[in-house]
Amino acid sequence: MTLQVITKEMRAIGFEAPGGPDVLIATSAPIPVPKADEVLIRVHAAGVNRPDALQRAGKYPPPPGASPLLGLEVSGEVVQLGAEAEQSLLGQKVCALCNGGGYADYVAVPAGQCLPVPDGYDMIEAAALPETLFTVWTNLFERAYTVEDDTVLVHGGTSGIGTMAIRLCNLFGVKIIVTCGSDEKCAQALEWGADHAINYRTQDYVEAVRAITHGRGCQAILDMVGGDYLPRNLQCLDIEGRHVSIAVLGGSRAQISIPDIMARRLTLTGSTLRPRSNTFKALVADEIAQHVWPFVEQGKLRPAMDRVFALEDAASAHARMEAGEHFGKIVLKVA
């Protein structure tokens, strides 16, 4: 079913060859046709995320069957339904985790990956929720089994992931320590709600965590750095602590002590979200709808917002993200 007349072509952001932010160009593309289990969303805004930059640089190709266009999260209005999608979704304002294709006027998304945007909730902010929310929920609260009164360590405290982790920890009674690259960023993280913020350029974060936890250590760590951070992270864990890797920005290899892992019964795990099945992502959306979305509806969960760029200024948005000076989410305004 269709809510409105839709043309065959749409604006989109593409690139002819991998490279820096400047390779991004405004172009036109065919409007996607939703599959049976999908909906077509007229995009209002699209979040900008680190995987977008990696894909643009040729380091993170889309999984088989996914849109080659960038963009893993959007907000907008459902304007067309696949044959198996629920009729009630037509005309609904939603935010959605995409499998790609968000940097465009329209995107086709599996219906199970959509969440309703509450009345009065800012649509720009709604576009900044799905990617970090799905990531933090699945990794910190599911894989790391974080519960109330735990203490967790999260690197990149002022990133989209870090700021979402802070807010979720605040809402669920979890103490959170973050690391940041400057005193200014530490102050921003503390103001946003972090219990402690460590400047990793001027402090040994291992010693700082030990001091904060009175020598006990953290119950869980969410790490996007990898490399030589991994053995240092393990020194920050409490007995039976859980370490979750979600990226390897600092390197893909590390040397660790297996006897130490055995002696303290540590758990090392990790995940990537984009290659997971639509079925898995729909299950996560259901869990978020049940456990987290009430906070969204009450206005208690909003993303940290950095800057909003026009769709055509996607290159500037990527340049800002890669400069590392942003606090929270960068968003492209599409409609």
Short mmCIF file of C-alpha atoms in Angstrom, two decimals:
data_model
loop_
_atom_site.label_atom_id
_atom_site.label_comp_id
_atom_site.label_asym_id
_atom_site.label_seq_id
_atom_site.Cartn_x
_atom_site.Cartn_y
_atom_site.Cartn_z
CA MET A 1 0.00 0.00 0.00
CA THR A 2 1.11 3.57 -0.64
CA LEU A 3 0.34 6.67 1.38
CA GLN A 4 1.35 9.16 -1.29
CA VAL A 5 2.55 9.34 -4.89
CA ILE A 6 6.25 8.58 -5.02
CA THR A 7 8.51 9.44 -7.96
CA LYS A 8 11.08 7.00 -9.31
CA GLU A 9 14.22 8.97 -8.45
CA MET A 10 15.48 10.41 -5.17
CA ARG A 11 18.37 12.45 -3.82
CA ALA A 12 21.14 10.41 -2.25
CA ILE A 13 24.76 10.69 -1.15
CA GLY A 14 27.22 8.44 -2.91
CA PHE A 15 30.88 8.16 -3.89
CA GLU A 16 32.61 6.90 -7.02
CA ALA A 17 35.73 5.56 -5.29
CA PRO A 18 36.75 5.10 -1.63
CA GLY A 19 38.58 7.94 0.05
CA GLY A 20 38.28 10.83 2.49
CA PRO A 21 35.15 12.85 3.26
CA ASP A 22 35.58 14.85 0.07
CA VAL A 23 34.64 11.84 -2.12
CA LEU A 24 31.02 12.10 -0.94
CA ILE A 25 28.78 13.66 -3.59
CA ALA A 26 25.10 14.40 -4.01
CA THR A 27 23.58 12.17 -6.66
CA SER A 28 20.29 10.60 -7.70
CA ALA A 29 19.28 6.99 -7.24
CA PRO A 30 16.22 4.84 -7.83
CA ILE A 31 13.75 4.85 -4.96
CA PRO A 32 13.93 1.38 -3.38
CA VAL A 33 10.96 -0.94 -3.60
CA PRO A 34 10.20 -2.50 -0.21
CA LYS A 35 10.40 -6.28 0.02
CA ALA A 36 7.52 -8.23 1.55
CA ASP A 37 8.71 -7.70 5.14
CA GLU A 38 9.90 -4.12 4.63
CA VAL A 39 8.50 -0.60 4.77
CA LEU A 40 9.51 2.41 2.71
CA ILE A 41 10.37 5.45 4.84
CA ARG A 42 10.40 9.02 3.60
CA VAL A 43 13.50 10.13 5.47
CA HIS A 44 13.41 13.19 7.69
CA ALA A 45 16.92 12.83 9.11
CA ALA A 46 19.79 10.33 9.10
CA GLY A 47 22.39 9.71 11.78
CA VAL A 48 26.10 9.75 10.94
CA ASN A 49 28.13 6.90 12.43
CA ARG A 50 31.70 5.63 12.42
CA PRO A 51 30.82 2.61 10.20
CA ASP A 52 29.65 5.10 7.54
CA ALA A 53 33.12 6.63 7.46
CA LEU A 54 34.77 3.21 7.34
CA GLN A 55 32.55 2.17 4.42
CA ARG A 56 33.33 5.42 2.60
CA ALA A 57 37.04 4.72 3.09
CA GLY A 58 36.67 1.23 1.62
CA LYS A 59 37.27 -0.56 4.92
CA TYR A 60 33.75 -1.77 5.76
CA PRO A 61 31.83 -3.12 2.77
CA PRO A 62 28.06 -3.57 3.17
CA PRO A 63 26.91 -7.14 3.81
CA PRO A 64 25.32 -9.12 0.94
CA GLY A 65 21.91 -7.77 -0.02
CA ALA A 66 22.29 -4.46 1.80
CA SER A 67 22.02 -1.08 0.12
CA PRO A 68 25.38 0.21 -1.15
CA LEU A 69 24.42 3.68 0.07
CA LEU A 70 25.63 4.93 3.45
CA GLY A 71 23.35 5.40 6.44
CA LEU A 72 22.48 3.00 9.27
CA GLU A 73 19.76 4.94 11.08
CA VAL A 74 16.95 7.31 10.13
CA SER A 75 13.78 8.97 11.28
CA GLY A 76 10.85 9.59 8.99
CA GLU A 77 7.37 8.61 7.89
CA VAL A 78 6.30 5.22 6.55
CA VAL A 79 4.86 5.85 3.08
CA GLN A 80 4.70 2.37 1.58
CA LEU A 81 4.33 -1.17 2.88
CA GLY A 82 5.63 -4.51 1.73
CA ALA A 83 3.03 -7.25 1.35
CA GLU A 84 3.68 -8.70 4.81
CA ALA A 85 4.13 -5.46 6.80
CA GLU A 86 1.48 -4.46 9.34
CA GLN A 87 -1.11 -2.05 7.94
CA SER A 88 -0.94 0.09 11.08
CA LEU A 89 2.61 1.19 10.16
CA LEU A 90 1.41 3.18 7.14
CA GLY A 91 1.68 6.90 7.89
CA GLN A 92 3.43 6.31 11.20
CA LYS A 93 6.42 8.40 12.29
CA VAL A 94 9.27 6.03 13.08
CA CYS A 95 12.96 5.80 13.69
CA ALA A 96 14.70 2.77 12.32
CA LEU A 97 17.92 0.80 12.27
CA CYS A 98 18.81 0.46 8.58
CA ASN A 99 20.89 -2.14 6.80
CA GLY A 100 22.23 0.76 4.72
CA GLY A 101 20.74 3.44 2.50
CA GLY A 102 19.83 6.11 5.05
CA TYR A 103 21.62 9.00 3.31
CA ALA A 104 18.72 9.50 0.88
CA ASP A 105 15.17 10.80 0.55
CA TYR A 106 13.76 7.28 0.93
CA VAL A 107 15.00 4.04 2.45
CA ALA A 108 13.53 0.53 2.64
CA VAL A 109 13.85 -1.00 6.10
CA PRO A 110 12.68 -4.32 7.58
CA ALA A 111 9.49 -3.48 9.47
CA GLY A 112 10.78 -5.18 12.61
CA GLN A 113 13.63 -2.68 12.89
CA CYS A 114 11.30 0.33 13.25
CA LEU A 115 10.28 1.98 16.51
CA PRO A 116 7.49 4.58 16.83
CA VAL A 117 8.53 8.18 17.44
CA PRO A 118 6.38 9.55 20.28
CA ASP A 119 4.28 12.67 19.70
CA GLY A 120 6.35 15.75 20.47
CA TYR A 121 9.69 13.97 20.20
CA ASP A 122 12.13 15.85 17.96
CA MET A 123 12.58 13.98 14.66
CA ILE A 124 16.20 15.08 14.35
CA GLU A 125 16.94 13.58 17.76
CA ALA A 126 14.96 10.46 16.87
CA ALA A 127 17.32 9.82 13.95
CA ALA A 128 20.25 9.77 16.39
CA LEU A 129 18.82 6.99 18.58
CA PRO A 130 18.76 3.60 16.79
CA GLU A 131 22.38 2.75 15.94
CA THR A 132 23.91 3.62 19.32
CA LEU A 133 20.89 2.38 21.28
CA PHE A 134 20.86 -1.03 19.58
CA THR A 135 24.66 -1.27 19.96
CA VAL A 136 24.86 -0.34 23.63
CA TRP A 137 21.82 -2.39 24.59
CA THR A 138 22.98 -5.59 22.91
CA ASN A 139 26.58 -5.34 24.08
CA LEU A 140 26.56 -3.69 27.49
CA PHE A 141 23.24 -4.95 28.83
CA GLU A 142 22.96 -8.30 27.04
CA ARG A 143 26.43 -9.63 26.24
CA ALA A 144 28.00 -8.08 29.36
CA TYR A 145 24.96 -8.81 31.58
CA THR A 146 25.18 -5.37 33.19
CA VAL A 147 22.71 -4.91 36.04
CA GLU A 148 21.84 -2.29 38.63
CA ASP A 149 24.71 -1.30 40.97
CA ASP A 150 27.39 -2.61 38.59
CA THR A 151 30.28 -0.35 37.67
CA VAL A 152 31.25 -0.26 34.00
CA LEU A 153 34.07 1.29 32.01
CA VAL A 154 33.35 2.71 28.56
CA HIS A 155 36.01 4.17 26.29
CA GLY A 156 35.18 7.14 24.06
CA GLY A 157 32.94 8.81 26.61
CA THR A 158 31.86 11.71 24.39
CA SER A 159 31.18 9.65 21.26
CA GLY A 160 27.71 8.63 20.19
CA ILE A 161 28.24 5.22 21.81
CA GLY A 162 29.73 6.72 24.95
CA THR A 163 27.02 9.30 25.50
CA MET A 164 24.28 6.71 24.92
CA ALA A 165 25.98 4.35 27.38
CA ILE A 166 26.06 7.12 29.98
CA ARG A 167 22.35 7.83 29.62
CA LEU A 168 21.33 4.17 29.75
CA CYS A 169 23.50 3.57 32.80
CA ASN A 170 21.88 6.58 34.50
CA LEU A 171 18.42 5.18 33.78
CA PHE A 172 19.21 1.65 34.96
CA GLY A 173 21.17 2.46 38.12
CA VAL A 174 24.61 1.52 36.77
CA LYS A 175 27.75 3.47 37.74
CA ILE A 176 29.77 4.45 34.68
CA ILE A 177 33.42 5.45 34.26
CA VAL A 178 34.44 6.84 30.85
CA THR A 179 37.72 7.77 29.23
CA CYS A 180 38.14 10.89 27.09
CA GLY A 181 40.99 12.59 25.25
CA SER A 182 40.98 15.98 27.01
CA ASP A 183 39.96 17.69 30.22
CA GLU A 184 37.27 19.55 28.27
CA LYS A 185 35.75 16.31 27.05
CA CYS A 186 35.94 14.83 30.55
CA ALA A 187 34.00 17.85 31.82
CA GLN A 188 31.40 17.35 29.07
CA ALA A 189 31.02 13.67 29.95
CA LEU A 190 30.59 14.45 33.64
CA GLU A 191 27.99 17.10 32.86
CA TRP A 192 26.15 14.60 30.66
CA GLY A 193 25.95 12.13 33.53
CA ALA A 194 29.12 10.05 33.80
CA ASP A 195 30.06 9.19 37.37
CA HIS A 196 33.78 9.50 36.61
CA ALA A 197 35.76 10.66 33.56
CA ILE A 198 39.45 9.89 33.00
CA ASN A 199 41.71 11.85 30.64
CA TYR A 200 43.64 8.97 29.06
CA ARG A 201 46.27 11.36 27.71
CA THR A 202 47.33 12.57 31.15
CA GLN A 203 46.29 9.68 33.43
CA ASP A 204 46.89 5.94 33.54
CA TYR A 205 43.29 4.80 33.24
CA VAL A 206 44.10 1.41 34.78
CA GLU A 207 45.35 3.03 37.98
CA ALA A 208 42.48 5.53 37.93
CA VAL A 209 39.87 2.75 37.67
CA ARG A 210 41.52 0.87 40.53
CA ALA A 211 41.40 4.00 42.68
CA ILE A 212 37.78 4.75 41.82
CA THR A 213 36.68 1.17 42.57
CA HIS A 214 38.88 0.88 45.68
CA GLY A 215 40.93 -1.85 44.05
CA ARG A 216 37.98 -4.05 43.13
CA GLY A 217 37.66 -3.21 39.44
CA CYS A 218 34.69 -2.93 37.07
CA GLN A 219 32.10 -5.58 36.41
CA ALA A 220 31.98 -4.82 32.67
CA ILE A 221 33.89 -2.94 29.98
CA LEU A 222 32.63 -1.75 26.58
CA ASP A 223 35.62 -1.22 24.31
CA MET A 224 35.88 0.18 20.78
CA VAL A 225 39.67 0.62 20.77
CA GLY A 226 41.15 -2.87 20.84
CA GLY A 227 44.88 -3.28 20.27
CA ASP A 228 47.03 -2.71 23.34
CA TYR A 229 43.97 -1.46 25.25
CA LEU A 230 42.74 -5.05 25.66
CA PRO A 231 45.38 -6.30 28.14
CA ARG A 232 45.12 -3.03 30.05
CA ASN A 233 41.34 -3.31 30.10
CA LEU A 234 41.58 -6.76 31.64
CA GLN A 235 43.54 -5.25 34.51
CA CYS A 236 40.49 -3.03 35.18
CA LEU A 237 38.06 -5.95 35.58
CA ASP A 238 36.70 -7.37 38.81
CA ILE A 239 36.67 -11.13 39.37
CA GLU A 240 34.21 -12.64 36.86
CA GLY A 241 34.24 -9.37 34.93
CA ARG A 242 32.99 -9.17 31.34
CA HIS A 243 34.78 -7.48 28.46
CA VAL A 244 32.94 -6.68 25.22
CA SER A 245 34.74 -5.53 22.07
CA ILE A 246 32.70 -3.65 19.47
CA ALA A 247 35.44 -2.10 17.29
CA VAL A 248 39.20 -2.16 16.80
CA LEU A 249 40.05 1.47 16.12
CA GLY A 250 43.41 1.01 17.88
CA GLY A 251 44.35 -2.30 16.29
CA SER A 252 43.01 -5.79 15.68
CA ARG A 253 45.57 -7.82 17.65
CA ALA A 254 46.52 -8.00 21.33
CA GLN A 255 48.64 -10.14 23.65
CA ILE A 256 46.92 -11.26 26.84
CA SER A 257 47.61 -13.56 29.80
CA ILE A 258 45.45 -16.68 29.60
CA PRO A 259 46.26 -17.79 33.20
CA ASP A 260 45.00 -14.42 34.47
CA ILE A 261 41.72 -14.90 32.59
CA MET A 262 41.40 -18.36 34.11
CA ALA A 263 42.29 -17.30 37.63
CA ARG A 264 39.80 -14.41 37.69
CA ARG A 265 37.17 -16.20 35.57
CA LEU A 266 36.94 -13.35 33.08
CA THR A 267 34.69 -13.36 30.03
CA LEU A 268 35.91 -11.90 26.73
CA THR A 269 33.33 -11.47 24.01
CA GLY A 270 32.35 -9.07 21.25
CA SER A 271 30.00 -8.49 18.38
CA THR A 272 29.23 -6.52 15.24
CA LEU A 273 25.67 -5.39 14.61
CA ARG A 274 25.33 -4.70 10.88
CA PRO A 275 25.92 -8.27 9.59
CA ARG A 276 23.38 -9.78 12.02
CA SER A 277 20.13 -11.09 10.60
CA ASN A 278 16.94 -9.05 10.31
CA THR A 279 15.36 -11.55 12.70
CA PHE A 280 17.98 -10.82 15.37
CA LYS A 281 17.62 -7.05 14.92
CA ALA A 282 13.83 -7.34 15.20
CA LEU A 283 14.23 -9.23 18.48
CA VAL A 284 16.49 -6.47 19.78
CA ALA A 285 13.93 -3.87 18.71
CA ASP A 286 11.25 -5.76 20.67
CA GLU A 287 13.45 -5.78 23.79
CA ILE A 288 14.18 -2.08 23.41
CA ALA A 289 10.48 -1.36 22.93
CA GLN A 290 9.74 -3.17 26.18
CA HIS A 291 12.60 -2.05 28.41
CA VAL A 292 13.89 1.25 27.02
CA TRP A 293 11.17 2.89 24.92
CA PRO A 294 9.07 3.91 27.96
CA PHE A 295 11.94 6.28 28.86
CA VAL A 296 11.83 7.70 25.32
CA GLU A 297 8.07 8.20 25.57
CA GLN A 298 8.54 10.01 28.90
CA GLY A 299 11.23 12.26 27.40
CA LYS A 300 13.88 10.80 29.73
CA LEU A 301 16.07 9.38 26.97
CA ARG A 302 17.38 11.81 24.42
CA PRO A 303 20.66 11.56 22.52
CA ALA A 304 23.53 13.97 23.01
CA MET A 305 23.40 16.15 19.92
CA ASP A 306 26.47 17.70 18.31
CA ARG A 307 25.63 19.31 14.95
CA VAL A 308 23.05 19.01 12.20
CA PHE A 309 24.12 19.23 8.54
CA ALA A 310 22.06 19.31 5.37
CA LEU A 311 22.09 16.07 3.38
CA GLU A 312 24.21 17.73 0.68
CA ASP A 313 26.82 18.62 3.33
CA ALA A 314 27.51 14.99 4.24
CA ALA A 315 31.20 15.50 3.49
CA SER A 316 31.42 18.21 6.15
CA ALA A 317 29.58 15.96 8.59
CA HIS A 318 32.10 13.17 8.01
CA ALA A 319 35.02 15.57 8.34
CA ARG A 320 33.73 16.77 11.70
CA MET A 321 33.31 13.25 12.98
CA GLU A 322 36.78 12.20 11.90
CA ALA A 323 38.31 15.32 13.47
CA GLY A 324 37.21 13.89 16.81
CA GLU A 325 35.98 17.17 18.27
CA HIS A 326 32.28 16.31 18.36
CA PHE A 327 30.23 15.60 21.46
CA GLY A 328 27.48 13.08 20.84
CA LYS A 329 25.69 12.57 17.54
CA ILE A 330 26.04 14.24 14.15
CA VAL A 331 22.89 14.16 12.03
CA LEU A 332 21.98 14.90 8.41
CA LYS A 333 18.70 16.76 7.87
CA VAL A 334 17.05 15.32 4.78
CA ALA A 335 13.47 16.65 4.64
#
